[in-house]
Tab-separated table of C-alpha atoms and ligand atoms in Angstrom:
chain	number	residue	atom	x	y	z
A	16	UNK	CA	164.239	-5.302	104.930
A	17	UNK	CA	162.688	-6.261	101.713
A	18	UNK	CA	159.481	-4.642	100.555
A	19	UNK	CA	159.720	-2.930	103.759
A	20	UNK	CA	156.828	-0.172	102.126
A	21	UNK	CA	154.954	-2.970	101.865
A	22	UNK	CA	153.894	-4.230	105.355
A	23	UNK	CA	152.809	-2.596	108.088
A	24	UNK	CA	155.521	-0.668	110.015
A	25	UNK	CA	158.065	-3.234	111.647
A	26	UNK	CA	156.829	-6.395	109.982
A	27	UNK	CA	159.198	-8.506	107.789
A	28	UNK	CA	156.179	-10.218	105.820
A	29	UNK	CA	152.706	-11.761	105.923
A	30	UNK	CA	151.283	-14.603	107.026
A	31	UNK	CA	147.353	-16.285	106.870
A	32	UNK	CA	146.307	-18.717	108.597
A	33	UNK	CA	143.858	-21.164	106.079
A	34	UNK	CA	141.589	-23.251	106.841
A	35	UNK	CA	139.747	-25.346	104.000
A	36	UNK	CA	136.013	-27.188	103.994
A	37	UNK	CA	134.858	-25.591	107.004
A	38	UNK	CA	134.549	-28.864	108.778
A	39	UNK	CA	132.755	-28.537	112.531
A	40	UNK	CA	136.332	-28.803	114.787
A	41	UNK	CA	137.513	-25.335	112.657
A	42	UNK	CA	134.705	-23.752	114.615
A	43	UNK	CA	135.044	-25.343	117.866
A	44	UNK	CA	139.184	-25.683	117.936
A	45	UNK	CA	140.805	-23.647	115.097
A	46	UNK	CA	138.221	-20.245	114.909
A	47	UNK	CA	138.682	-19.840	118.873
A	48	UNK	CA	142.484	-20.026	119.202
A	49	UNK	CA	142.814	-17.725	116.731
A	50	UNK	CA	140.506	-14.962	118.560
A	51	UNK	CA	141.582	-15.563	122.126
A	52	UNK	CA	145.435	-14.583	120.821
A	53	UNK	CA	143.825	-11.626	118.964
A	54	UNK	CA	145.087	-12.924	115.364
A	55	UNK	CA	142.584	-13.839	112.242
A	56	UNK	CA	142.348	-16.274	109.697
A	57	UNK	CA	140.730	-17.130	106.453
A	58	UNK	CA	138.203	-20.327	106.344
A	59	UNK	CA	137.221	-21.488	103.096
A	60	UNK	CA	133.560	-22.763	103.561
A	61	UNK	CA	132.029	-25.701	101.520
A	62	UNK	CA	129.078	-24.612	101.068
A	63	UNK	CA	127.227	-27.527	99.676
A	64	UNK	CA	123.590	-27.462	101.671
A	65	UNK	CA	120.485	-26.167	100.242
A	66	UNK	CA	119.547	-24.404	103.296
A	67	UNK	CA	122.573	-22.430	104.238
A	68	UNK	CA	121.250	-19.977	106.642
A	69	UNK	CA	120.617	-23.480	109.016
A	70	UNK	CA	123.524	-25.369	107.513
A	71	UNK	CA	126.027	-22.289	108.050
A	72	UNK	CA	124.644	-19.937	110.740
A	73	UNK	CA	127.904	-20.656	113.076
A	74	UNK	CA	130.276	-19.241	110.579
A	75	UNK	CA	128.149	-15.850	110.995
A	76	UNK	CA	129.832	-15.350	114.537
A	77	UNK	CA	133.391	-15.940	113.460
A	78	UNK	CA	133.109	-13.513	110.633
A	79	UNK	CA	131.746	-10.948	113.361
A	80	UNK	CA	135.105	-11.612	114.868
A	81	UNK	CA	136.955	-10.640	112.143
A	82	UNK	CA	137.908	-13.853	110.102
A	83	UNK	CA	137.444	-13.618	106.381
A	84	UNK	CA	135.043	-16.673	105.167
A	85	UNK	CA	136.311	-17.323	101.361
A	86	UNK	CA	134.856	-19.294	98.514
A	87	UNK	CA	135.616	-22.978	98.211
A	88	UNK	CA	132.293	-23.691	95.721
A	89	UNK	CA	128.912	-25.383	96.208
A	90	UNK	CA	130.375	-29.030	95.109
A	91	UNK	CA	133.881	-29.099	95.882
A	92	UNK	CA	134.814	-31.076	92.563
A	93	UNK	CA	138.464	-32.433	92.587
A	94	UNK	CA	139.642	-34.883	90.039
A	95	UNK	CA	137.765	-38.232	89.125
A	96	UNK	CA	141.120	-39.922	90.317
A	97	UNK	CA	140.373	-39.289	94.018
A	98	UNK	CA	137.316	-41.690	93.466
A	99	UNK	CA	137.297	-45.179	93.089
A	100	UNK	CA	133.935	-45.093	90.985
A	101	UNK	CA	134.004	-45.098	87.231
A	102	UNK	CA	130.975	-42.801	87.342
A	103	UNK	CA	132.211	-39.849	89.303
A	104	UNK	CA	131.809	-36.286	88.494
A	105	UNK	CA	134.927	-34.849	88.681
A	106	UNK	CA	137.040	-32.082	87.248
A	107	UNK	CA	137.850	-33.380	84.301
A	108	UNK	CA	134.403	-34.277	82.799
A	109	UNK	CA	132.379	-30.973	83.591
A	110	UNK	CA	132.565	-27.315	81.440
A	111	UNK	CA	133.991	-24.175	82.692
A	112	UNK	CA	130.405	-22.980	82.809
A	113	UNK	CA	129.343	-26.025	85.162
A	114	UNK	CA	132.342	-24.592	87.473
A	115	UNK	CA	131.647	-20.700	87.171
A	116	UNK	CA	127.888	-21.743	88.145
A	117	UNK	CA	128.700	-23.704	91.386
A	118	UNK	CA	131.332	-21.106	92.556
A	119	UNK	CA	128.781	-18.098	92.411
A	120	UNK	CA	125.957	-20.131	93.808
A	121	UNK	CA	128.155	-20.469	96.675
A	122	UNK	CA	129.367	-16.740	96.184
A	123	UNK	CA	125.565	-16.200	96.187
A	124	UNK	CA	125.105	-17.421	100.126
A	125	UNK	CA	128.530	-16.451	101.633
A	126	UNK	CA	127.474	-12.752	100.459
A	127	UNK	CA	123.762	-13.477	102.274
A	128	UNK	CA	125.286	-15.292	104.892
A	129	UNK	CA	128.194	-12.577	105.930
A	130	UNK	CA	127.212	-9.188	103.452
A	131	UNK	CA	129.520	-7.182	105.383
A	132	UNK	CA	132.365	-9.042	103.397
A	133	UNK	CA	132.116	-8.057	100.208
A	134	UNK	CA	134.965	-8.852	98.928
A	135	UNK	CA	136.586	-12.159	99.174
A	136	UNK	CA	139.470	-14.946	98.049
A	137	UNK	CA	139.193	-18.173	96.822
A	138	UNK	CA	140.714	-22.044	97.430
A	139	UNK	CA	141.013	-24.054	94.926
A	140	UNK	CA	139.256	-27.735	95.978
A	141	UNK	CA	142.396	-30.019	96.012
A	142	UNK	CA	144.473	-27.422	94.659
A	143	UNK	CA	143.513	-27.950	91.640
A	144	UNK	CA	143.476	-25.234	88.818
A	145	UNK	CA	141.878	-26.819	86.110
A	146	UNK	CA	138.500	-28.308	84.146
A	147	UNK	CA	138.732	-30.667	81.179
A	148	UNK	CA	141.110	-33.743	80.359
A	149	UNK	CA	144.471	-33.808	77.906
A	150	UNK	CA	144.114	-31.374	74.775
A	151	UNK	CA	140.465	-29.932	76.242
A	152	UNK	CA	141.398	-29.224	79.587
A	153	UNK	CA	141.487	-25.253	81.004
A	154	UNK	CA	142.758	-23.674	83.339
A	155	UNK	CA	140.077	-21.785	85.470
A	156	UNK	CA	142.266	-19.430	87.122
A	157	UNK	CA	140.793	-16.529	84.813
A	158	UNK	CA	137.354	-16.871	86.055
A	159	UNK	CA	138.884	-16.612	89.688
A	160	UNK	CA	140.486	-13.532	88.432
A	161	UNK	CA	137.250	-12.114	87.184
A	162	UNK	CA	135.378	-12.523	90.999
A	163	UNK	CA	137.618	-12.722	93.790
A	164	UNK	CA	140.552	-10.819	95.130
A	165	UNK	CA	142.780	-13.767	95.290
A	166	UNK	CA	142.824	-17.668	94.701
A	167	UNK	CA	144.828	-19.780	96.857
A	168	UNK	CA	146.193	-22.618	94.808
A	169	UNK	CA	149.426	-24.834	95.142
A	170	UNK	CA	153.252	-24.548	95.505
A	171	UNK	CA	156.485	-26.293	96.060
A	172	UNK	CA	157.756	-27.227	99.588
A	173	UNK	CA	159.442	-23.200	100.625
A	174	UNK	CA	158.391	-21.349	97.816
A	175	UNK	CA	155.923	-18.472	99.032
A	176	UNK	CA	154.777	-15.417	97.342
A	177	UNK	CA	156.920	-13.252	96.376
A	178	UNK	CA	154.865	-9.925	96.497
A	179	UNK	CA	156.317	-8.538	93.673
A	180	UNK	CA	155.603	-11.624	91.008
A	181	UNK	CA	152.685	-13.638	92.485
A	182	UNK	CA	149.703	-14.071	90.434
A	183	UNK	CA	147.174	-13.034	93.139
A	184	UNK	CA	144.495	-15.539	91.404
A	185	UNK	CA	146.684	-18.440	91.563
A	186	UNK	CA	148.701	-17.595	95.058
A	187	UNK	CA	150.697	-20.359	96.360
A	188	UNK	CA	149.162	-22.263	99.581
A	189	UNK	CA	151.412	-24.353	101.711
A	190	UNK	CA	149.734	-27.302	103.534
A	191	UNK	CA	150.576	-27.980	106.971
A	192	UNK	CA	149.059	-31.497	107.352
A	193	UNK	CA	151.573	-33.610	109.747
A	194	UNK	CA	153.770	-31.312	110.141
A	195	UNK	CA	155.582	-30.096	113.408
A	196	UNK	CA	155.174	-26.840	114.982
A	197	UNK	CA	159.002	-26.412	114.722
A	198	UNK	CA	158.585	-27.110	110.503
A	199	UNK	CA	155.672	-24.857	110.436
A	200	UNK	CA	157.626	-22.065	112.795
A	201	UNK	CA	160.695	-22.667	110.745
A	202	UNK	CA	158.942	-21.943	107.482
A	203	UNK	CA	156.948	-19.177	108.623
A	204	UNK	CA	160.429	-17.237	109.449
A	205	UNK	CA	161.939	-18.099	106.137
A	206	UNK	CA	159.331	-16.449	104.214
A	207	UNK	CA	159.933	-13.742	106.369
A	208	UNK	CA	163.334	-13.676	105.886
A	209	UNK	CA	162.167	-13.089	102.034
A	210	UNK	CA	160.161	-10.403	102.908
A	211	UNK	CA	157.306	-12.809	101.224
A	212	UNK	CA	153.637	-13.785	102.516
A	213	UNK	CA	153.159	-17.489	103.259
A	214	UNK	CA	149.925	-19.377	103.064
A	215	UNK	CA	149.914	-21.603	105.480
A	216	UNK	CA	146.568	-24.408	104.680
A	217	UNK	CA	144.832	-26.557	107.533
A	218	UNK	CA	142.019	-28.992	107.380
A	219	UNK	CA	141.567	-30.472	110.176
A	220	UNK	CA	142.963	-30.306	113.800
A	221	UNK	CA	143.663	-33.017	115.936
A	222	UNK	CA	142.482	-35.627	113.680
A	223	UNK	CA	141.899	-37.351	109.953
A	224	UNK	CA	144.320	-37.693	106.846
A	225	UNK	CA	144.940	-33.980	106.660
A	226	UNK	CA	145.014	-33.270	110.627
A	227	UNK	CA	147.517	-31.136	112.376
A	228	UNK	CA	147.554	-32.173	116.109
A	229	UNK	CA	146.083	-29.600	118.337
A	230	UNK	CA	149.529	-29.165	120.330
A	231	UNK	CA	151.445	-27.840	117.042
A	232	UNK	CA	148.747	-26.201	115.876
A	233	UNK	CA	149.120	-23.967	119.322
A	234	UNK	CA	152.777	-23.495	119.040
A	235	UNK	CA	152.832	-22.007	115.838
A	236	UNK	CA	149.439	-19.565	116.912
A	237	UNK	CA	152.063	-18.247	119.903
A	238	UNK	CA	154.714	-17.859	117.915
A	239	UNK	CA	152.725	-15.893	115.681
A	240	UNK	CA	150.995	-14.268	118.758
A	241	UNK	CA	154.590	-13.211	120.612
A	242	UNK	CA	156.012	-11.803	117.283
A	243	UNK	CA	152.419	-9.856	116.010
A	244	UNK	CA	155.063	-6.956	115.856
A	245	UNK	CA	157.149	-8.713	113.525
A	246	UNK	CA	154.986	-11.103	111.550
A	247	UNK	CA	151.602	-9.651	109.984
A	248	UNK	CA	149.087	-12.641	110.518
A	249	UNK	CA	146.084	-11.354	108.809
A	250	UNK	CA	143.300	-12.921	106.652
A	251	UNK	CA	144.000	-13.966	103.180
A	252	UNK	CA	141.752	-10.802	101.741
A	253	UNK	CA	143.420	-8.091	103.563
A	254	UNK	CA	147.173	-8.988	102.477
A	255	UNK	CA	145.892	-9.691	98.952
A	256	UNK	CA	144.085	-6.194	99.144
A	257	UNK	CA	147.597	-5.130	100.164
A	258	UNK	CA	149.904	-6.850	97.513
A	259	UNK	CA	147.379	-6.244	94.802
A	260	UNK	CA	148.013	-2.581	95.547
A	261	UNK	CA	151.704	-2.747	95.990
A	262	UNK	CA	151.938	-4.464	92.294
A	263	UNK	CA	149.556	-1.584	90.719
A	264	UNK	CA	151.968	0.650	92.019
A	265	UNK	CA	155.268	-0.917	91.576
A	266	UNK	CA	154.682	-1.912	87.814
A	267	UNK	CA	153.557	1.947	86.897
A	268	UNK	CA	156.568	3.201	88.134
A	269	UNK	CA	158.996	4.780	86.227
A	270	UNK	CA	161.712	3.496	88.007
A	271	UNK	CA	160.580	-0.017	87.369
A	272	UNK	CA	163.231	-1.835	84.711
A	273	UNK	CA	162.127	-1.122	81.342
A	274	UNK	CA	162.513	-5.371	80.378
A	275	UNK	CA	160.454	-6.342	83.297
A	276	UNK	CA	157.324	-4.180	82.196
A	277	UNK	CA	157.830	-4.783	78.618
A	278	UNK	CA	157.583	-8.719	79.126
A	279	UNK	CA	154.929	-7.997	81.790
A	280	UNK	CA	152.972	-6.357	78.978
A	281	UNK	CA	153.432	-9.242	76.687
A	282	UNK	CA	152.345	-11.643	79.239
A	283	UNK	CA	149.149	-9.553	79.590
A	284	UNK	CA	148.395	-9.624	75.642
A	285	UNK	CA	148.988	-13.246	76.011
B	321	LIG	ZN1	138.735	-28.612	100.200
């Protein structure tokens, strides 16, 4: 099995269940199907109100249950293109520092709101990486490097991450919207085939442009559920925690082909 000192005795990979926005039917649908098959997930909160000890409070029970509640800023900018308004804030016409101000305020009440997680990952709003238009724009993947233990970003359709290469602040996130539970199943056991952790990303169940219907949504939890001894289904934090450690080690071995670390090194001096 591949990275087999990776993941926990008799498991092939990794898999977390996302869930971005933290819109009202995560708490009442999503959060409790989780818990009642014992697994956890990850739900990235917006966390746009002023008053987020009111706003928020029923995320405090979930995390006492053991799901991770990660970072998905204060104002959840995307790109002006999503809007049909000529005056939109968007990504492309704020600063780096706008961005690194909204994401720790919202850092700022997740840790008041849950302070027994410490440590957290991040989503990306609309999967997008970036601040800034043509020759100006940056990426902001460094400053989700700097603060959080992972950032879940993008992919392509059956690409997952690979433990060994992945970026941790730029993981890739595969979105489940519409899909089947026989897709979802089928793609969940490919990246295990890999030996790889898939991301799997929900917004909303049952309903809206990004829904998942409630009946596939169940599937692939019992799936996951009937196979816990196979499939790791943990929070996004605790398999970054893991793969973050597995790289540290794997790179400083001296084992580990000479070429690799020498153009890993170069990478790093950018
Ligand atoms: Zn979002």
């Amino acid at each position: 099995m591949p990275f087999d000192d990776l993941w926990p005795s008799g498991c092939a990979g990794a898999v977390s269940v996302t869930f971005d926005d933290g819109n009202e039917r995560q708490q009442t649908r999503g959060a409790p199907a989780l818990t009642q098959r014992g697994l956890c997930g990850t739900f990235y909160v917006t966390m746009a109100a002023q008053n987020h000890r009111t706003a928020y409070k029923g995320w405090i029970d979930i995390a006492a249950k053991g799901h991770e509640i990660g970072n998905h800023t204060c104002s959840h900018l995307c790109s002006c293109n999503f809007s049909e308004k000529p005056e939109v804030q968007g990504l492309e016409n704020v600063s780096l520092a706008y961005l690194k101000a909204d994401i720790l305020a919202a850092e700022a009440k997740l840790r008041d709101l849950v302070p027994e997680q410490k440590e957290r990952t991040f989503a990306y709003p609309c999967y997008q990486t970036w601040v800034g238009r043509g020759v100006r724009r940056q990426s902001y993947v460094p400053l989700i490097a700097t603060h959080f233990v992972a950032g879940r970003g993008g992919g392509e359709y059956g690409f997952f991450n690979n433990p060994l290469h992945i970026d941790l602040a730029c993981a890739i996130g595969t979105p489940t919207e519409r899909m089947s539970c026989t897709e979802m199943i089928g793609l969940v056991e490919l990246a295990m085939r890999r030996g790889h952790w898939i991301v799997l990303v929900f917004h909303e169940i049952g309903v809206g442009r990004l829904g998942t219907s409630e009946y596939d949504f169940q599937i692939l939890l019992d799936h996951l559920a009937d196979n816990k001894r196979r499939i790791w289904t943990a929070p996004s934090v605790e398999v970054a925690r893991k793969v973050r450690d597995y790289q540290n080690k794997f790179w400083a071995r001296p084992d580990t082909p000479i070429v690799r670390k020498s153009r890993l090194r170069k990478d790093a001096a950018g």
